[in-house]
Tab-separated table of C-alpha atoms and ligand atoms in Angstrom:
chain	number	residue	atom	x	y	z
F	1	UNK	CA	118.298	143.912	56.568
F	2	UNK	CA	116.287	141.292	54.848
F	3	UNK	CA	116.810	137.517	55.171
F	4	UNK	CA	117.176	136.229	51.591
F	5	UNK	CA	117.567	132.676	50.383
F	6	UNK	CA	119.399	132.097	47.105
F	7	UNK	CA	118.750	128.543	45.926
F	8	UNK	CA	121.550	127.680	43.485
F	9	UNK	CA	123.721	130.318	45.067
F	10	UNK	CA	127.009	128.498	44.446
F	11	UNK	CA	126.438	128.541	40.670
F	12	UNK	CA	127.572	131.098	38.105
F	13	UNK	CA	124.701	133.626	38.298
F	14	UNK	CA	123.817	132.694	41.993
F	15	UNK	CA	127.394	133.635	43.259
F	16	UNK	CA	127.111	137.102	41.670
F	17	UNK	CA	123.648	137.512	43.168
F	18	UNK	CA	124.840	136.489	46.707
F	19	UNK	CA	127.650	139.068	46.414
F	20	UNK	CA	125.332	141.883	45.334
F	21	UNK	CA	122.732	141.073	48.044
F	22	UNK	CA	125.476	140.924	50.758
F	23	UNK	CA	126.961	144.212	49.525
F	24	UNK	CA	123.490	145.772	49.909
F	25	UNK	CA	123.534	144.734	53.648
F	26	UNK	CA	121.279	141.697	53.539
F	27	UNK	CA	121.526	138.366	55.309
F	28	UNK	CA	122.009	135.733	52.652
F	29	UNK	CA	121.409	131.989	52.914
F	30	UNK	CA	122.866	130.095	49.973
F	31	UNK	CA	121.294	126.684	49.353
F	32	UNK	CA	123.075	124.422	46.971
F	33	UNK	CA	123.603	120.726	46.205
F	34	UNK	CA	126.866	121.514	44.278
F	35	UNK	CA	125.816	119.590	41.165
F	36	UNK	CA	127.198	122.317	38.914
F	37	UNK	CA	128.043	124.976	41.513
F	38	UNK	CA	131.469	125.202	43.149
F	39	UNK	CA	132.948	126.089	46.512
F	40	UNK	CA	135.396	128.393	44.773
F	41	UNK	CA	132.496	130.631	43.667
F	42	UNK	CA	131.399	131.367	47.217
F	43	UNK	CA	134.373	130.810	49.493
F	44	UNK	CA	135.009	134.582	49.468
F	45	UNK	CA	131.820	134.933	51.593
F	46	UNK	CA	132.607	132.292	54.253
F	47	UNK	CA	133.934	134.849	56.741
F	48	UNK	CA	131.099	137.317	56.043
F	49	UNK	CA	128.913	137.581	59.203
F	50	UNK	CA	125.753	137.739	57.065
F	51	UNK	CA	126.380	134.718	54.924
F	52	UNK	CA	125.278	131.130	55.616
F	53	UNK	CA	125.820	128.132	53.329
F	54	UNK	CA	123.520	125.095	53.504
F	55	UNK	CA	124.222	122.033	51.387
F	56	UNK	CA	120.753	120.951	50.362
F	57	UNK	CA	118.925	119.511	47.381
F	58	UNK	CA	115.812	121.585	46.612
F	59	UNK	CA	113.887	118.465	45.546
F	60	UNK	CA	113.682	117.992	49.369
F	61	UNK	CA	111.615	120.365	51.609
F	62	UNK	CA	113.420	123.170	53.333
F	63	UNK	CA	111.971	125.657	55.817
F	64	UNK	CA	113.436	128.751	57.514
F	65	UNK	CA	112.036	132.204	58.364
F	66	UNK	CA	112.714	134.233	55.259
F	67	UNK	CA	111.703	137.465	53.470
F	68	UNK	CA	112.741	136.840	49.875
F	69	UNK	CA	113.707	133.692	47.871
F	70	UNK	CA	115.616	133.634	44.534
F	71	UNK	CA	115.309	130.185	42.935
F	72	UNK	CA	118.185	129.578	40.536
F	73	UNK	CA	118.757	125.900	41.468
F	74	UNK	CA	118.841	124.011	38.227
F	75	UNK	CA	121.693	123.009	35.878
F	76	UNK	CA	121.661	125.423	33.003
F	77	UNK	CA	124.083	124.187	30.286
F	78	UNK	CA	122.723	121.619	27.796
F	79	UNK	CA	125.429	118.945	28.604
F	80	UNK	CA	124.712	119.358	32.362
F	81	UNK	CA	120.945	119.315	32.237
F	82	UNK	CA	120.918	116.436	29.751
F	83	UNK	CA	123.377	114.332	31.964
F	84	UNK	CA	120.469	113.217	34.236
F	85	UNK	CA	117.301	114.519	32.537
F	86	UNK	CA	114.915	112.957	35.073
F	87	UNK	CA	116.778	114.687	37.910
F	88	UNK	CA	116.655	117.992	35.886
F	89	UNK	CA	112.882	117.944	35.576
F	90	UNK	CA	112.482	116.881	39.178
F	91	UNK	CA	114.674	119.825	40.244
F	92	UNK	CA	112.496	122.229	38.360
F	93	UNK	CA	109.114	120.757	39.372
F	94	UNK	CA	109.715	119.414	42.879
F	95	UNK	CA	112.073	122.263	43.604
F	96	UNK	CA	109.661	124.997	42.786
F	97	UNK	CA	106.896	123.343	44.831
F	98	UNK	CA	109.204	123.299	47.829
F	99	UNK	CA	110.249	126.891	47.325
F	100	UNK	CA	106.567	127.935	46.874
F	101	UNK	CA	105.625	126.135	50.070
F	102	UNK	CA	108.444	127.905	51.884
F	103	UNK	CA	107.271	131.293	50.440
F	104	UNK	CA	103.681	130.528	51.536
F	105	UNK	CA	104.567	129.555	55.044
F	106	UNK	CA	106.548	132.759	55.798
F	107	UNK	CA	104.822	135.221	53.395
F	108	UNK	CA	108.062	135.611	51.449
F	109	UNK	CA	108.375	136.728	47.810
F	110	UNK	CA	109.710	134.078	45.491
F	111	UNK	CA	111.545	134.965	42.236
F	112	UNK	CA	111.942	132.156	39.739
F	113	UNK	CA	114.873	132.144	37.336
F	114	UNK	CA	112.966	131.001	34.224
F	115	UNK	CA	114.554	131.013	30.803
F	116	UNK	CA	114.225	132.033	27.151
F	117	UNK	CA	114.008	128.281	26.517
F	118	UNK	CA	110.296	128.500	27.394
F	119	UNK	CA	110.010	129.924	23.827
F	120	UNK	CA	111.789	126.867	22.391
F	121	UNK	CA	112.817	127.315	18.770
F	122	UNK	CA	110.795	130.531	18.407
F	123	UNK	CA	108.593	131.360	15.451
F	124	UNK	CA	108.250	134.975	16.677
F	125	UNK	CA	111.258	137.234	16.614
F	126	UNK	CA	112.310	139.000	18.832
F	127	UNK	CA	110.610	137.053	21.603
F	128	UNK	CA	107.989	138.886	23.606
F	129	UNK	CA	106.462	137.702	26.866
F	130	UNK	CA	102.989	137.090	25.380
F	131	UNK	CA	104.477	134.495	22.921
F	132	UNK	CA	103.637	130.939	24.118
F	133	UNK	CA	106.588	129.342	22.400
F	134	UNK	CA	107.477	126.491	20.099
F	135	UNK	CA	108.794	123.719	22.360
F	136	UNK	CA	109.354	120.054	21.537
F	137	UNK	CA	107.833	118.160	24.526
F	138	UNK	CA	109.706	114.930	23.830
F	139	UNK	CA	113.162	116.013	22.719
F	140	UNK	CA	116.543	116.041	24.475
F	141	UNK	CA	116.115	119.669	25.636
F	142	UNK	CA	112.548	119.055	26.997
F	143	UNK	CA	113.685	118.030	30.511
F	144	UNK	CA	114.900	121.588	30.913
F	145	UNK	CA	112.390	123.490	28.742
F	146	UNK	CA	109.279	121.722	29.949
F	147	UNK	CA	110.525	121.688	33.555
F	148	UNK	CA	110.916	125.429	33.465
F	149	UNK	CA	107.534	125.876	31.778
F	150	UNK	CA	105.874	123.708	34.467
F	151	UNK	CA	107.623	125.738	37.156
F	152	UNK	CA	106.073	128.936	35.687
F	153	UNK	CA	102.695	127.163	35.723
F	154	UNK	CA	103.112	126.277	39.379
F	155	UNK	CA	104.157	129.785	40.181
F	156	UNK	CA	101.022	131.273	38.593
F	157	UNK	CA	98.773	128.615	40.110
F	158	UNK	CA	100.106	129.147	43.610
F	159	UNK	CA	99.679	132.888	43.059
F	160	UNK	CA	96.051	132.602	41.897
F	161	UNK	CA	95.079	129.790	44.318
F	162	UNK	CA	96.921	130.846	47.528
F	163	UNK	CA	97.944	134.405	46.877
F	164	UNK	CA	101.668	133.561	47.014
F	165	UNK	CA	103.954	136.531	46.202
F	166	UNK	CA	105.772	135.542	42.994
F	167	UNK	CA	107.974	137.028	40.349
F	168	UNK	CA	109.113	135.319	37.126
F	169	UNK	CA	112.084	136.431	35.074
F	170	UNK	CA	112.911	134.829	31.754
F	171	UNK	CA	116.683	134.941	31.455
F	172	UNK	CA	118.375	135.013	28.025
F	173	UNK	CA	121.974	133.747	27.512
F	174	UNK	CA	124.150	135.289	30.241
F	175	UNK	CA	127.926	135.079	30.581
F	176	UNK	CA	130.695	136.308	32.829
F	177	UNK	CA	133.234	135.230	35.522
F	178	UNK	CA	132.422	132.191	37.622
F	179	UNK	CA	131.120	130.181	34.671
F	180	UNK	CA	132.436	126.623	34.933
F	181	UNK	CA	135.291	126.102	32.499
F	182	UNK	CA	133.859	122.681	31.412
F	183	UNK	CA	130.329	123.782	31.494
F	184	UNK	CA	129.780	123.214	27.791
F	185	UNK	CA	128.126	126.626	27.042
F	186	UNK	CA	129.327	128.511	24.043
F	187	UNK	CA	131.053	131.493	25.761
F	188	UNK	CA	133.044	129.353	28.240
F	189	UNK	CA	133.885	126.747	25.524
F	190	UNK	CA	135.154	129.328	23.040
F	191	UNK	CA	137.156	131.320	25.551
F	192	UNK	CA	138.864	128.221	27.012
F	193	UNK	CA	139.535	126.878	23.491
F	194	UNK	CA	140.901	130.276	22.341
F	195	UNK	CA	143.145	130.652	25.390
F	196	UNK	CA	144.601	127.201	24.745
F	197	UNK	CA	144.897	127.802	20.956
F	198	UNK	CA	142.745	124.755	20.484
F	199	UNK	CA	140.140	124.430	17.672
F	200	UNK	CA	136.959	126.380	18.263
F	201	UNK	CA	133.987	124.057	18.000
F	202	UNK	CA	131.103	125.582	15.982
F	203	UNK	CA	127.997	123.524	16.109
F	204	UNK	CA	126.082	123.562	12.836
F	205	UNK	CA	127.006	126.300	10.309
F	206	UNK	CA	127.423	128.906	13.082
F	207	UNK	CA	124.661	131.105	11.599
F	208	UNK	CA	122.338	130.434	14.493
F	209	UNK	CA	121.997	133.539	16.755
F	210	UNK	CA	122.025	134.267	20.423
F	211	UNK	CA	121.940	137.615	22.420
F	212	UNK	CA	124.504	137.700	25.228
F	213	UNK	CA	124.005	139.551	28.485
F	214	UNK	CA	126.783	140.255	30.950
F	215	UNK	CA	126.083	138.881	34.436
F	216	UNK	CA	126.165	142.247	36.359
F	217	UNK	CA	123.452	143.587	34.093
F	218	UNK	CA	121.308	140.482	34.690
F	219	UNK	CA	121.709	140.563	38.469
F	220	UNK	CA	120.766	144.180	38.547
F	221	UNK	CA	117.573	143.316	36.655
F	222	UNK	CA	116.766	140.418	38.931
F	223	UNK	CA	117.039	142.579	42.032
F	224	UNK	CA	114.952	145.341	40.408
F	225	UNK	CA	112.272	142.773	39.674
F	226	UNK	CA	112.268	141.535	43.220
F	227	UNK	CA	111.925	145.126	44.529
F	228	UNK	CA	109.134	146.187	42.069
F	229	UNK	CA	105.719	146.097	43.635
F	230	UNK	CA	102.576	144.722	41.999
F	231	UNK	CA	104.317	142.998	39.066
F	232	UNK	CA	104.585	139.230	38.808
F	233	UNK	CA	105.991	139.084	35.318
F	234	UNK	CA	106.983	137.036	33.410
F	235	UNK	CA	109.507	139.515	32.197
F	236	UNK	CA	112.419	139.010	29.784
F	237	UNK	CA	115.924	139.850	31.003
F	238	UNK	CA	118.579	139.813	28.403
F	239	UNK	CA	120.692	141.866	26.050
F	240	UNK	CA	118.818	142.486	22.786
F	241	UNK	CA	122.093	142.757	20.748
F	242	UNK	CA	121.841	139.647	18.591
F	243	UNK	CA	124.767	138.011	16.859
F	244	UNK	CA	125.627	134.785	15.123
F	245	UNK	CA	127.747	132.105	16.878
F	246	UNK	CA	130.392	132.546	14.165
F	247	UNK	CA	130.581	136.265	14.958
F	248	UNK	CA	131.004	135.436	18.633
F	249	UNK	CA	133.946	133.119	17.762
F	250	UNK	CA	135.670	135.877	15.728
F	251	UNK	CA	135.296	138.438	18.524
F	252	UNK	CA	136.754	136.001	21.111
F	253	UNK	CA	139.640	135.065	18.754
F	254	UNK	CA	140.349	138.727	18.316
F	255	UNK	CA	140.218	139.664	22.026
F	256	UNK	CA	142.464	136.713	22.998
F	257	UNK	CA	144.880	137.085	20.013
F	258	UNK	CA	144.376	133.349	19.629
F	259	UNK	CA	145.788	131.114	16.907
F	260	UNK	CA	142.680	128.841	17.097
F	261	UNK	CA	141.007	127.688	13.878
F	262	UNK	CA	137.306	126.979	13.597
F	263	UNK	CA	136.011	123.464	13.270
F	264	UNK	CA	132.410	122.540	12.495
F	265	UNK	CA	130.488	119.897	14.429
F	266	UNK	CA	126.859	118.612	14.081
F	267	UNK	CA	124.209	120.913	15.459
F	268	UNK	CA	122.608	119.302	18.554
F	269	UNK	CA	118.956	118.359	18.130
F	270	UNK	CA	116.348	121.127	18.805
F	271	UNK	CA	119.019	123.757	19.044
F	272	UNK	CA	117.095	127.079	18.537
F	273	UNK	CA	117.960	128.832	15.214
F	274	UNK	CA	117.542	132.380	16.590
F	275	UNK	CA	117.058	134.093	19.949
F	276	UNK	CA	116.686	137.746	20.904
F	277	UNK	CA	114.701	139.280	23.744
F	278	UNK	CA	112.166	142.040	23.415
F	279	UNK	CA	112.917	143.955	26.541
F	280	UNK	CA	110.200	146.678	26.276
F	281	UNK	CA	108.406	145.285	29.357
F	282	UNK	CA	111.578	145.297	31.490
F	283	UNK	CA	112.372	148.864	30.305
F	284	UNK	CA	108.914	150.004	31.167
F	285	UNK	CA	108.196	148.223	34.462
F	286	UNK	CA	111.749	147.917	35.945
F	287	UNK	CA	113.446	150.903	34.268
F	288	UNK	CA	116.090	148.411	33.341
F	289	UNK	CA	118.266	147.837	30.288
F	290	UNK	CA	121.696	146.282	29.904
F	291	UNK	CA	124.714	148.606	29.849
F	292	UNK	CA	127.725	146.392	29.422
F	293	UNK	CA	129.136	146.213	25.872
F	294	UNK	CA	130.014	142.682	24.617
F	295	UNK	CA	133.733	143.385	24.239
F	296	UNK	CA	133.997	144.790	27.802
F	297	UNK	CA	132.064	141.868	29.243
F	298	UNK	CA	134.076	139.296	27.324
F	299	UNK	CA	137.376	140.941	28.343
F	300	UNK	CA	136.422	140.518	32.008
F	301	UNK	CA	135.392	136.950	31.380
F	302	UNK	CA	138.650	136.204	29.490
F	303	UNK	CA	140.643	137.613	32.421
F	304	UNK	CA	138.756	135.306	34.790
F	305	UNK	CA	139.428	132.218	32.712
F	306	UNK	CA	143.054	133.152	32.257
F	307	UNK	CA	143.489	133.147	36.065
F	308	UNK	CA	141.417	129.992	36.461
F	309	UNK	CA	143.467	128.076	33.860
F	310	UNK	CA	146.807	129.266	35.343
F	311	UNK	CA	145.616	128.195	38.721
F	312	UNK	CA	144.674	124.742	37.438
F	313	UNK	CA	148.187	124.348	35.860
F	314	UNK	CA	149.723	125.311	39.182
F	315	UNK	CA	147.469	122.876	41.125
F	316	UNK	CA	148.359	119.999	38.729
F	317	UNK	CA	152.093	120.693	38.970
F	318	UNK	CA	151.770	120.391	42.820
F	319	UNK	CA	150.170	116.920	42.611
I	401	NAD	P1	124.751	126.972	37.196
I	401	NAD	O1	124.661	125.603	36.701
I	401	NAD	O2	126.090	127.605	37.292
I	401	NAD	O3	124.022	127.159	38.582
I	401	NAD	C1	122.992	126.346	38.988
I	401	NAD	C2	123.198	126.080	40.513
I	401	NAD	O4	122.084	125.322	41.008
I	401	NAD	C3	124.456	125.300	40.832
I	401	NAD	O5	125.139	125.897	41.875
I	401	NAD	C4	123.929	123.996	41.077
I	401	NAD	O6	124.828	123.228	41.958
I	401	NAD	C5	122.636	124.267	41.774
I	401	NAD	N1	121.673	123.154	41.691
I	401	NAD	C6	121.337	122.334	40.648
I	401	NAD	N2	120.419	121.434	40.972
I	401	NAD	C7	120.165	121.650	42.325
I	401	NAD	C8	119.311	121.032	43.280
I	401	NAD	N3	118.525	119.959	42.905
I	401	NAD	N4	119.296	121.485	44.486
I	401	NAD	C9	120.075	122.507	44.953
I	401	NAD	N5	120.897	123.166	44.081
I	401	NAD	C10	120.952	122.713	42.754
I	401	NAD	O7	123.763	127.812	36.182
I	401	NAD	P2	123.577	129.373	36.014
I	401	NAD	O8	123.950	129.743	34.611
I	401	NAD	O9	124.100	130.126	37.168
I	401	NAD	O10	121.989	129.453	36.033
I	401	NAD	C11	121.269	129.763	37.155
I	401	NAD	C12	119.765	129.755	36.951
I	401	NAD	O11	119.496	130.689	35.913
I	401	NAD	C13	119.284	128.393	36.435
I	401	NAD	O12	117.996	128.120	37.043
I	401	NAD	C14	119.113	128.501	34.939
I	401	NAD	O13	118.073	127.725	34.416
I	401	NAD	C15	118.753	130.022	34.847
I	401	NAD	N6	119.155	130.544	33.526
I	401	NAD	C16	120.468	130.753	33.219
I	401	NAD	C17	120.834	131.230	31.971
I	401	NAD	C18	122.248	131.532	31.638
I	401	NAD	O14	122.490	131.913	30.451
I	401	NAD	N7	123.221	131.391	32.493
I	401	NAD	C19	119.811	131.431	30.979
I	401	NAD	C20	118.494	131.221	31.385
I	401	NAD	C21	118.159	130.761	32.615
I	402	UDP	N1	127.589	126.131	20.556
I	402	UDP	C1	128.672	125.995	19.676
I	402	UDP	N2	129.839	125.519	20.102
I	402	UDP	C2	129.979	125.149	21.467
I	402	UDP	C3	128.923	125.340	22.310
I	402	UDP	C4	127.722	125.788	21.883
I	402	UDP	O1	128.497	126.336	18.457
I	402	UDP	O2	131.119	124.732	21.739
I	402	UDP	C5	126.318	126.736	20.030
I	402	UDP	C6	125.103	125.898	20.402
I	402	UDP	O3	124.887	124.866	19.459
I	402	UDP	C7	124.016	127.003	20.372
I	402	UDP	C8	124.740	128.210	20.882
I	402	UDP	O4	126.143	127.963	20.635
I	402	UDP	O5	123.495	127.200	19.113
I	402	UDP	C9	124.484	128.526	22.332
I	402	UDP	O6	124.799	127.378	23.057
I	402	UDP	P1	124.750	127.344	24.678
I	402	UDP	O7	124.932	125.930	25.079
I	402	UDP	O8	125.703	128.284	25.205
I	402	UDP	O9	123.312	127.892	25.022
I	402	UDP	P2	121.825	127.542	24.529
I	402	UDP	O10	121.855	126.696	23.395
I	402	UDP	O11	121.129	126.978	25.735
I	402	UDP	O12	121.303	128.900	24.210
C-alpha cells in the first residue's frame, strides 16, 4: 500500500483519481481548498478506512510522509481561473513549489497535471511535446497558461538541481461525471443547456476545434505515467479525435433528444482555434491510448447531469 496525496482531489478529475487509487488498495490523502471542488464528489469515500480529507490551500506549505503526489490543485475552467487571476497564478507557482518541497523532503514522486494550454493558440497541428507553444503572456488566459508553464519550469529545475522525482502530463480537454454544472466549460454547458431545452451557447462561429477525452481514459494514463520508471515527460494525454464545437453541440442535442436551438455569442479573447494532441509518445512510453468513444462517454456524462439536475430540483422544493 502506498501513501498517495492528491492535491485538488475534490475536483472533477481528482475525485475519479482518488477512487481509482483507493480501488487499487492505496492510502489516499485528498488535499483541497474547495474553490471549485465539492464535498459531493468525495463524500462516497468518507467511510473508507484508507481515505483522509484535509482542507488546505496549496499556496501554503504542507508536509506529511508520502510516496507519491498528484498535483491537480488549480481551477481549470476559463470563468473559474479568470475569476481571481492573481490567485490562479499563485496556486500554480506557489502551489508547485510547496509540492516540490514536500516531494524532496520525503523522496516522493510528484506528478503535475499540466495542460494543452501550454501550447496556447498553436501554430503546429497536432500538438507534439517538443513544440514550445504560442502563448500570449499578457492576456486573460495568461494567469492559467503562464502559471502552468512556470510550474513545468519549476518541476524541471527542481529535477535538474535537486534530483526531485518528477512527472509532467499535459492534459487535453477532458469530460465526464463530477464536472461542476456551472463550471462554464463547453461539455457541461452544452449538456445542461440541452437537458433544460435552453439555447446552446456557441462562442464564435463554432468552427474552432477541441479533442475530448473521457475521464476514465485520462486517469488510466495518469496512473501509468506515475508507475513508469525513468520518464519525466512532459507527455500529452488526450483523445486525438478532433471535432468542431458545432459538431459537439449536434451530438449532444441528438443524444439528449433536446429541443434546444443554437445561439452565437462572441468568441472569448485568445480562445485557441484548434487543438488536437499527438499521442505517439504516450503510446510508446506508457502503452496508453484512449478507448472510450465520444458517444459512450457523453451518454454517461448526460446520465450524471440528469441525476444532478433532478436532485437540485428536489433540494429546492424542500427549501
Ligand atoms: P476542477 O476545478 O474540477 O478541480 C480543481 C481542484 O483543485 C478543485 O477541487 C479545487 O477546489 C482545487 N483547488 C483549486 N485551487 C486550489 C488551491 N489553491 N489549493 C487547494 N486546492 C485547490 O478541475 P479539473 O478539471 O478536475 O482539473 C484538475 C487539474 O487538471 C487542474 O490542475 C487542471 O489545470 C488540469 N487540467 C484539466 C483539464 C480538463 O479538461 N479537465 C485539461 C487540462 C488540464
Ligand atoms: N465554448 C462554447 N460555448 C460554451 C463554452 C465554451 O462555444 O458555452 C467554446 C469555447 O469558446 C472554446 C471551446 O468551447 O472554444 C472549449 O471551451 P472550454 O472552456 O471547455 O475549454 P478550453 O477553451 O479551455 O479548451
